[in-house]
Coordinates of N, CA and C in Angstrom, one line a residue:
X39 N 0.8 -1.2 0.0 CA 0.0 0.0 0.0 C 0.9 1.2 0.0
X40 N 0.4 2.3 -0.6 CA 1.0 3.6 -0.6 C 0.6 4.4 0.6
X41 N 1.5 5.0 1.3 CA 1.1 5.8 2.4 C 0.3 7.0 2.0
X42 N -0.4 7.6 2.9 CA -1.2 8.8 2.6 C -0.3 10.0 2.3
X43 N -0.9 11.1 1.8 CA -0.1 12.2 1.3 C 0.7 12.9 2.5
X44 N 0.2 13.0 3.7 CA 0.9 13.6 4.7 C 2.1 12.7 5.2
X45 N 1.9 11.4 5.1 CA 3.0 10.5 5.5 C 4.1 10.6 4.4
X46 N 3.7 10.7 3.1 CA 4.6 10.8 2.0 C 5.4 12.1 2.2
X47 N 4.8 13.2 2.6 CA 5.5 14.4 2.8 C 6.5 14.3 3.9
X48 N 6.2 13.6 5.0 CA 7.1 13.3 6.0 C 8.3 12.5 5.6
X49 N 8.1 11.7 4.5 CA 9.2 10.9 4.0 C 10.0 11.7 2.9
X50 N 9.6 12.9 2.7 CA 10.4 13.8 1.8 C 9.8 13.8 0.4
X51 N 8.7 13.3 0.2 CA 8.0 13.4 -1.2 C 7.4 14.8 -1.3
X52 N 7.6 15.4 -2.5 CA 7.0 16.7 -2.8 C 5.9 16.4 -3.8
X53 N 4.9 17.2 -3.7 CA 3.7 17.1 -4.6 C 3.7 18.3 -5.6
X54 N 3.5 18.0 -6.8 CA 3.5 19.0 -7.9 C 2.4 18.7 -8.9
X55 N 1.8 19.7 -9.4 CA 0.8 19.5 -10.4 C 1.5 19.5 -11.8
X56 N 0.9 18.7 -12.7 CA 1.4 18.6 -14.0 C 0.7 19.7 -14.8
X57 N 1.4 20.7 -15.3 CA 0.8 21.9 -15.9 C 0.1 21.6 -17.2
X58 N 0.6 20.9 -18.1 CA 0.0 20.7 -19.4 C -0.3 19.2 -19.6
X59 N -1.5 18.8 -19.2 CA -1.9 17.5 -19.4 C -3.4 17.4 -19.5
X60 N -4.0 16.8 -20.5 CA -5.4 16.6 -20.6 C -5.9 15.3 -20.1
X61 N -4.9 14.5 -19.6 CA -5.3 13.1 -19.1 C -5.3 13.1 -17.6
X62 N -6.4 13.0 -17.0 CA -6.5 12.9 -15.5 C -5.8 11.8 -14.9
X63 N -5.6 10.7 -15.7 CA -4.9 9.5 -15.2 C -3.4 9.7 -15.2
X64 N -2.8 10.8 -15.6 CA -1.4 11.0 -15.7 C -0.8 11.2 -14.3
X65 N 0.0 10.3 -13.8 CA 0.7 10.4 -12.5 C 2.1 10.0 -12.8
X66 N 3.1 10.8 -12.2 CA 4.5 10.5 -12.4 C 5.2 10.6 -11.1
X67 N 6.3 9.8 -10.9 CA 7.1 10.0 -9.7 C 8.6 9.9 -10.1
X68 N 9.3 11.1 -9.9 CA 10.7 11.2 -10.3 C 11.4 11.9 -9.2
X69 N 12.5 11.4 -8.7 CA 13.4 12.0 -7.8 C 12.7 12.6 -6.6
X70 N 11.8 11.9 -6.0 CA 11.1 12.3 -4.8 C 10.0 13.3 -5.1
X71 N 9.6 13.5 -6.3 CA 8.5 14.4 -6.6 C 7.4 13.6 -7.3
X72 N 6.2 13.7 -6.7 CA 5.0 13.0 -7.2 C 4.2 14.1 -8.0
X73 N 4.1 13.9 -9.3 CA 3.4 14.8 -10.2 C 2.0 14.2 -10.5
X74 N 1.0 15.0 -10.3 CA -0.4 14.6 -10.5 C -1.1 15.6 -11.4
X75 N -1.9 15.2 -12.3 CA -2.7 16.1 -13.1 C -3.8 16.7 -12.2
X76 N -3.9 18.1 -12.2 CA -4.9 18.7 -11.4 C -6.3 18.3 -11.8
X77 N -7.3 18.3 -10.9 CA -8.7 18.0 -11.2 C -9.6 18.7 -10.2
X78 N -10.8 18.7 -10.6 CA -11.9 19.4 -9.8 C -12.9 18.4 -9.3
X79 N -13.3 18.5 -8.1 CA -14.3 17.7 -7.5 C -15.6 18.5 -7.5
X80 N -16.6 17.9 -8.2 CA -18.0 18.6 -8.3 C -19.0 17.7 -7.6
X81 N -20.2 18.1 -7.5 CA -21.2 17.3 -6.8 C -21.6 16.1 -7.6
X82 N -21.3 16.0 -8.9 CA -21.6 14.8 -9.7 C -20.4 13.9 -9.8
X83 N -19.2 14.3 -9.2 CA -18.0 13.5 -9.4 C -18.1 12.1 -8.9
X84 N -18.8 11.9 -7.7 CA -19.0 10.6 -7.1 C -19.7 9.7 -8.1
X85 N -20.8 10.1 -8.7 CA -21.6 9.3 -9.6 C -20.8 8.9 -10.8
X86 N -20.1 9.9 -11.4 CA -19.2 9.6 -12.5 C -18.2 8.6 -12.2
X87 N -17.4 8.8 -11.1 CA -16.4 7.8 -10.8 C -16.9 6.4 -10.5
X88 N -18.1 6.4 -9.8 CA -18.7 5.1 -9.5 C -19.1 4.3 -10.8
X89 N -19.6 5.1 -11.7 CA -20.0 4.5 -13.0 C -18.8 4.0 -13.8
X90 N -17.7 4.7 -13.8 CA -16.5 4.3 -14.5 C -16.0 3.0 -13.8
X91 N -15.9 3.0 -12.5 CA -15.4 1.8 -11.8 C -16.4 0.6 -12.1
X92 N -17.7 0.8 -12.0 CA -18.6 -0.3 -12.3 C -18.5 -0.8 -13.7
X93 N -18.3 0.1 -14.7 CA -18.0 -0.4 -16.1 C -16.8 -1.2 -16.2
X94 N -15.7 -0.7 -15.6 CA -14.4 -1.5 -15.7 C -14.5 -2.8 -14.9
X95 N -15.3 -2.9 -13.9 CA -15.4 -4.2 -13.1 C -16.4 -5.2 -13.8
X96 N -17.4 -4.7 -14.5 CA -18.4 -5.5 -15.1 C -18.1 -5.9 -16.6
X97 N -17.4 -5.1 -17.3 CA -17.1 -5.3 -18.7 C -15.9 -6.2 -18.8
X98 N -15.9 -7.4 -19.4 CA -14.8 -8.3 -19.4 C -13.5 -7.8 -20.1
X99 N -13.7 -7.1 -21.1 CA -12.5 -6.7 -21.9 C -11.9 -5.3 -21.5
X100 N -12.5 -4.6 -20.5 CA -12.1 -3.3 -20.2 C -10.8 -3.3 -19.3
X101 N -9.9 -2.4 -19.6 CA -8.8 -2.2 -18.8 C -9.2 -1.4 -17.5
X102 N -8.5 -1.5 -16.4 CA -8.9 -1.0 -15.2 C -8.1 0.3 -14.8
X103 N -8.1 1.2 -15.8 CA -7.3 2.5 -15.6 C -7.9 3.3 -14.5
X104 N -9.2 3.6 -14.6 CA -9.9 4.4 -13.6 C -9.9 3.8 -12.2
X105 N -10.1 2.5 -12.1 CA -10.1 1.8 -10.8 C -8.7 1.9 -10.2
X106 N -7.7 1.7 -11.0 CA -6.3 1.9 -10.5 C -6.1 3.3 -10.0
X107 N -6.5 4.3 -10.8 CA -6.3 5.7 -10.4 C -7.0 6.0 -9.1
X108 N -8.3 5.6 -9.1 CA -9.1 5.9 -7.9 C -8.6 5.2 -6.6
X109 N -8.1 4.0 -6.8 CA -7.5 3.3 -5.6 C -6.3 4.0 -5.2
X110 N -5.5 4.5 -6.1 CA -4.3 5.3 -5.8 C -4.7 6.5 -5.0
X111 N -5.7 7.2 -5.5 CA -6.2 8.4 -4.8 C -6.8 8.1 -3.4
X112 N -7.4 6.9 -3.3 CA -7.9 6.5 -2.0 C -6.8 6.3 -1.0
X113 N -5.6 5.7 -1.5 CA -4.5 5.6 -0.6 C -3.9 6.9 -0.2
X114 N -3.9 7.9 -1.2 CA -3.3 9.2 -0.9 C -4.2 10.0 0.1
X115 N -5.5 10.0 -0.1 CA -6.4 10.9 0.6 C -7.2 10.1 1.7
X116 N -6.5 9.9 2.8 CA -7.1 9.3 3.9 C -7.9 10.3 4.9
X117 N -7.3 11.5 5.0 CA -7.9 12.4 6.0 C -8.1 13.8 5.3
X118 N -8.7 14.7 6.0 CA -8.8 16.1 5.5 C -7.5 16.8 5.3
X119 N -6.5 16.4 6.1 CA -5.1 17.0 6.0 C -4.5 16.6 4.6
X120 N -4.8 15.4 4.2 CA -4.2 15.0 2.9 C -4.9 15.8 1.8
X121 N -6.2 16.0 1.8 CA -6.9 16.8 0.8 C -6.4 18.2 0.9
X122 N -6.2 18.8 2.0 CA -5.7 20.1 2.2 C -4.3 20.3 1.6
X123 N -3.4 19.2 1.8 CA -2.1 19.3 1.2 C -2.1 19.3 -0.3
X124 N -2.9 18.4 -0.9 CA -3.0 18.4 -2.4 C -3.7 19.7 -2.9
X125 N -4.6 20.2 -2.1 CA -5.3 21.5 -2.5 C -4.2 22.6 -2.5
X126 N -3.4 22.6 -1.5 CA -2.4 23.7 -1.3 C -1.4 23.6 -2.5
X127 N -1.1 22.4 -3.0 CA -0.2 22.2 -4.1 C -0.9 22.4 -5.5
X128 N -2.1 22.7 -5.5 CA -2.8 23.0 -6.8 C -3.3 21.8 -7.5
X129 N -3.4 20.7 -6.8 CA -3.8 19.4 -7.5 C -5.3 19.2 -7.4
X130 N -5.9 19.5 -6.3 CA -7.4 19.3 -6.1 C -8.0 20.7 -6.0
X131 N -9.1 20.9 -6.7 CA -10.0 22.0 -6.5 C -11.3 21.5 -6.0
X132 N -11.8 21.9 -4.9 CA -13.0 21.4 -4.3 C -14.2 22.3 -4.6
X133 N -15.0 21.8 -5.5 CA -16.3 22.5 -5.8 C -17.4 21.6 -5.3
X134 N -17.1 20.8 -4.4 CA -18.1 19.8 -3.9 C -19.1 20.4 -2.9
X135 N -18.9 21.6 -2.5 CA -19.7 22.2 -1.4 C -19.7 21.5 -0.1
X136 N -18.6 20.9 0.1 CA -18.3 20.2 1.4 C -16.9 20.5 1.9
X137 N -16.6 19.9 3.0 CA -15.3 20.2 3.6 C -14.3 19.2 3.0
X138 N -13.0 19.4 3.4 CA -12.0 18.5 2.9 C -12.2 17.1 3.4
X139 N -12.8 17.0 4.6 CA -13.2 15.7 5.1 C -14.2 15.0 4.2
X140 N -15.1 15.7 3.7 CA -16.1 15.1 2.7 C -15.4 14.6 1.5
X141 N -14.4 15.3 1.0 CA -13.7 14.8 -0.2 C -12.9 13.6 0.1
X142 N -12.3 13.6 1.3 CA -11.5 12.4 1.7 C -12.5 11.2 1.8
X143 N -13.6 11.4 2.4 CA -14.6 10.3 2.5 C -15.1 9.8 1.1
X144 N -15.3 10.8 0.2 CA -15.7 10.4 -1.1 C -14.7 9.4 -1.8
X145 N -13.4 9.7 -1.7 CA -12.4 8.8 -2.3 C -12.3 7.5 -1.5
X146 N -12.5 7.6 -0.2 CA -12.4 6.4 0.6 C -13.5 5.3 0.3
X147 N -14.6 5.8 -0.2 CA -15.7 4.9 -0.4 C -16.0 4.5 -1.9
X148 N -15.2 5.1 -2.8 CA -15.5 4.9 -4.2 C -15.2 3.5 -4.6
X149 N -14.1 2.9 -4.2 CA -13.7 1.6 -4.7 C -14.1 0.5 -3.7
X150 N -15.0 0.7 -2.8 CA -15.5 -0.3 -1.9 C -16.1 -1.4 -2.7
X151 N -15.6 -2.6 -2.5 CA -16.2 -3.8 -3.2 C -15.5 -4.0 -4.5
X152 N -14.7 -3.2 -5.0 CA -14.0 -3.4 -6.3 C -12.8 -4.3 -6.1
X153 N -12.7 -5.2 -7.0 CA -11.5 -6.1 -7.0 C -10.4 -5.6 -7.9
X154 N -9.3 -5.3 -7.3 CA -8.2 -4.7 -8.1 C -6.9 -4.9 -7.3
X155 N -5.8 -5.0 -8.1 CA -4.4 -5.0 -7.5 C -3.6 -4.1 -8.4
X156 N -2.5 -3.6 -7.8 CA -1.6 -2.7 -8.5 C -0.7 -3.5 -9.4
X157 N -0.5 -4.8 -9.2 CA 0.4 -5.6 -10.0 C -0.1 -5.6 -11.4
X158 N 0.8 -5.3 -12.3 CA 0.5 -5.3 -13.8 C -0.3 -4.1 -14.2
X159 N -0.6 -3.2 -13.3 CA -1.4 -2.0 -13.7 C -0.5 -0.9 -14.3
X160 N -1.0 0.2 -14.8 CA -0.2 1.2 -15.3 C 0.5 2.0 -14.3
X161 N 0.1 1.9 -13.0 CA 0.8 2.5 -11.9 C 1.7 1.6 -11.1
X162 N 1.9 0.4 -11.5 CA 2.7 -0.6 -10.7 C 4.2 -0.1 -10.5
X163 N 4.8 0.5 -11.6 CA 6.2 1.0 -11.4 C 6.2 2.2 -10.4
X164 N 5.2 3.1 -10.6 CA 5.1 4.2 -9.7 C 4.9 3.7 -8.2
X165 N 4.1 2.7 -8.0 CA 3.8 2.2 -6.7 C 5.1 1.6 -6.1
X166 N 5.9 0.9 -6.9 CA 7.2 0.3 -6.4 C 8.2 1.4 -6.1
X167 N 8.3 2.4 -6.9 CA 9.2 3.5 -6.7 C 8.9 4.3 -5.5
X168 N 7.6 4.6 -5.2 CA 7.2 5.3 -4.0 C 7.5 4.5 -2.8
X169 N 7.3 3.2 -2.9 CA 7.6 2.3 -1.7 C 9.1 2.3 -1.4
X170 N 9.9 2.2 -2.4 CA 11.3 2.2 -2.2 C 11.8 3.6 -1.6
X171 N 11.2 4.7 -2.1 CA 11.6 6.0 -1.6 C 11.2 6.1 -0.1
X172 N 10.0 5.6 0.3 CA 9.6 5.7 1.7 C 10.4 4.7 2.6
X173 N 10.9 3.6 2.1 CA 11.6 2.7 2.9 C 13.0 3.1 3.1
X174 N 13.5 4.1 2.3 CA 14.9 4.6 2.5 C 14.9 5.5 3.6
X175 N 15.7 5.1 4.7 CA 15.8 6.0 5.9 C 16.4 7.3 5.7
X176 N 17.4 7.4 4.7 CA 18.0 8.6 4.4 C 17.0 9.7 4.0
X177 N 16.1 9.3 3.2 CA 15.1 10.3 2.7 C 14.2 10.8 3.9
X178 N 13.9 10.0 4.8 CA 13.1 10.4 6.0 C 14.0 11.3 6.9
X179 N 15.2 11.0 7.1 CA 16.1 11.8 7.9 C 16.3 13.2 7.3
X180 N 16.6 13.2 6.0 CA 16.8 14.5 5.3 C 15.5 15.4 5.3
X181 N 14.4 14.8 5.1 CA 13.1 15.5 5.2 C 12.9 16.1 6.6
X182 N 13.2 15.3 7.6 CA 13.1 15.7 9.0 C 14.0 16.9 9.3
X183 N 15.2 16.8 8.9 CA 16.2 17.9 9.1 C 15.7 19.2 8.4
X184 N 15.2 19.1 7.2 CA 14.7 20.3 6.5 C 13.5 20.8 7.2
X185 N 12.6 20.0 7.6 CA 11.3 20.4 8.2 C 11.6 21.0 9.6
X186 N 12.5 20.4 10.4 CA 12.6 20.8 11.8 C 13.7 21.8 12.1
X187 N 14.8 21.8 11.3 CA 15.9 22.6 11.6 C 16.3 23.6 10.6
X188 N 16.0 23.4 9.3 CA 16.5 24.3 8.2 C 15.2 24.9 7.5
X189 N 14.4 25.5 8.3 CA 13.2 26.0 7.7 C 13.4 27.4 7.1
X190 N 14.4 28.1 7.4 CA 14.7 29.4 6.8 C 16.2 29.5 6.5
X191 N 16.5 30.5 5.6 CA 17.9 30.6 5.2 C 18.9 30.9 6.3
X192 N 18.4 31.6 7.3 CA 19.4 32.0 8.4 C 19.8 30.8 9.2
X193 N 19.0 29.8 9.3 CA 19.5 28.6 10.1 C 20.5 27.9 9.2
X194 N 20.4 27.9 7.9 CA 21.4 27.2 7.1 C 22.7 28.0 7.1
X195 N 22.6 29.3 7.1 CA 23.8 30.2 7.1 C 24.5 30.0 8.5
X196 N 23.8 30.0 9.6 CA 24.4 29.8 10.9 C 25.0 28.4 11.0
X197 N 24.4 27.4 10.4 CA 25.0 26.0 10.5 C 26.3 26.0 9.7
X198 N 26.4 26.6 8.6 CA 27.6 26.6 7.8 C 28.7 27.4 8.5
X199 N 28.3 28.6 9.1 CA 29.3 29.3 9.9 C 29.8 28.6 11.1
X200 N 29.0 27.8 11.8 CA 29.4 27.0 12.9 C 30.4 25.9 12.4
X201 N 30.1 25.3 11.3 CA 31.0 24.3 10.8 C 32.3 24.9 10.4
X202 N 32.3 26.1 9.8 CA 33.6 26.7 9.5 C 34.4 27.1 10.7
X203 N 33.7 27.6 11.8 CA 34.5 27.9 13.0 C 35.0 26.6 13.7
X204 N 34.3 25.5 13.6 CA 34.7 24.3 14.1 C 36.0 23.8 13.4
X205 N 35.9 23.9 12.1 CA 37.1 23.5 11.3 C 38.3 24.4 11.6
X206 N 38.1 25.7 11.8 CA 39.2 26.6 12.2 C 39.8 26.2 13.6
X207 N 38.9 25.8 14.5 CA 39.3 25.4 15.8 C 40.2 24.2 15.8
X208 N 39.7 23.2 15.0 CA 40.5 21.9 14.9 C 41.9 22.2 14.2
X209 N 41.9 23.1 13.2 CA 43.1 23.4 12.6 C 44.1 24.1 13.5
X210 N 43.6 25.0 14.3 CA 44.4 25.7 15.3 C 44.9 24.8 16.3
X211 N 44.1 23.8 16.8 CA 44.5 22.9 17.8 C 45.6 22.0 17.2
X212 N 45.5 21.5 16.0 CA 46.5 20.7 15.3 C 47.8 21.4 15.2
X213 N 47.8 22.6 14.8 CA 49.1 23.3 14.6 C 49.7 23.7 16.0
X214 N 48.9 23.7 17.0 CA 49.4 24.0 18.3 C 50.1 22.8 18.9
X215 N 49.5 21.6 18.7 CA 49.9 20.4 19.4 C 51.0 19.7 18.5
X216 N 51.0 19.8 17.2 CA 51.9 19.1 16.3 C 53.4 19.4 16.6
X217 N 53.8 20.7 16.9 CA 55.2 20.9 17.2 C 55.7 20.2 18.4
X218 N 54.8 20.0 19.4 CA 55.2 19.4 20.6 C 55.3 17.9 20.5
X219 N 54.4 17.2 19.8 CA 54.4 15.8 19.6 C 55.0 15.3 18.3
X220 N 55.3 16.3 17.4 CA 55.8 16.0 16.0 C 57.2 15.5 16.0
X221 N 57.7 15.2 14.8 CA 59.1 14.8 14.7 C 60.1 15.8 15.2
X222 N 61.2 15.4 15.8 CA 62.2 16.3 16.3 C 63.3 16.4 15.2
X223 N 63.7 17.6 15.0 CA 64.8 17.8 14.0 C 66.1 18.1 14.6

């Protein structure tokens, strides 16, 4: 399973909208950036999405592109915080006349009862790459450092200055001690 959007953000994943795409199913993951085509949620979106999933589940020759996409969005949007994060990044526009919690609930109940797996789907490589990124501890540590300690440029500048002063202190100590313990001439 793919973690929700806020958990992905804690693992260092950034969200970005795809600017020029007419395909709502277009999702990419490269170098820690999850790119998603922006879309709007209207009052009729639930009926439309349910009918598309029902068609893909009932018609024997149909590919399951929409079911795959909606299950992916179901994994991403577990809570209102996840919806707010994607809205903040310009991916979701809510014209649903409800709260972010209503949008999260909409995606959480869309694929109820649908049979589907990511294996062999058009998002299977993306699913594997996101999983690998989240399992890498270095990505989580780096994201935590950026989020907790390096939130503004002054903290970065002060860290670099502290490292420079520490290097100068070690250099001074070395040149002070070396003549005493160094080779005798």
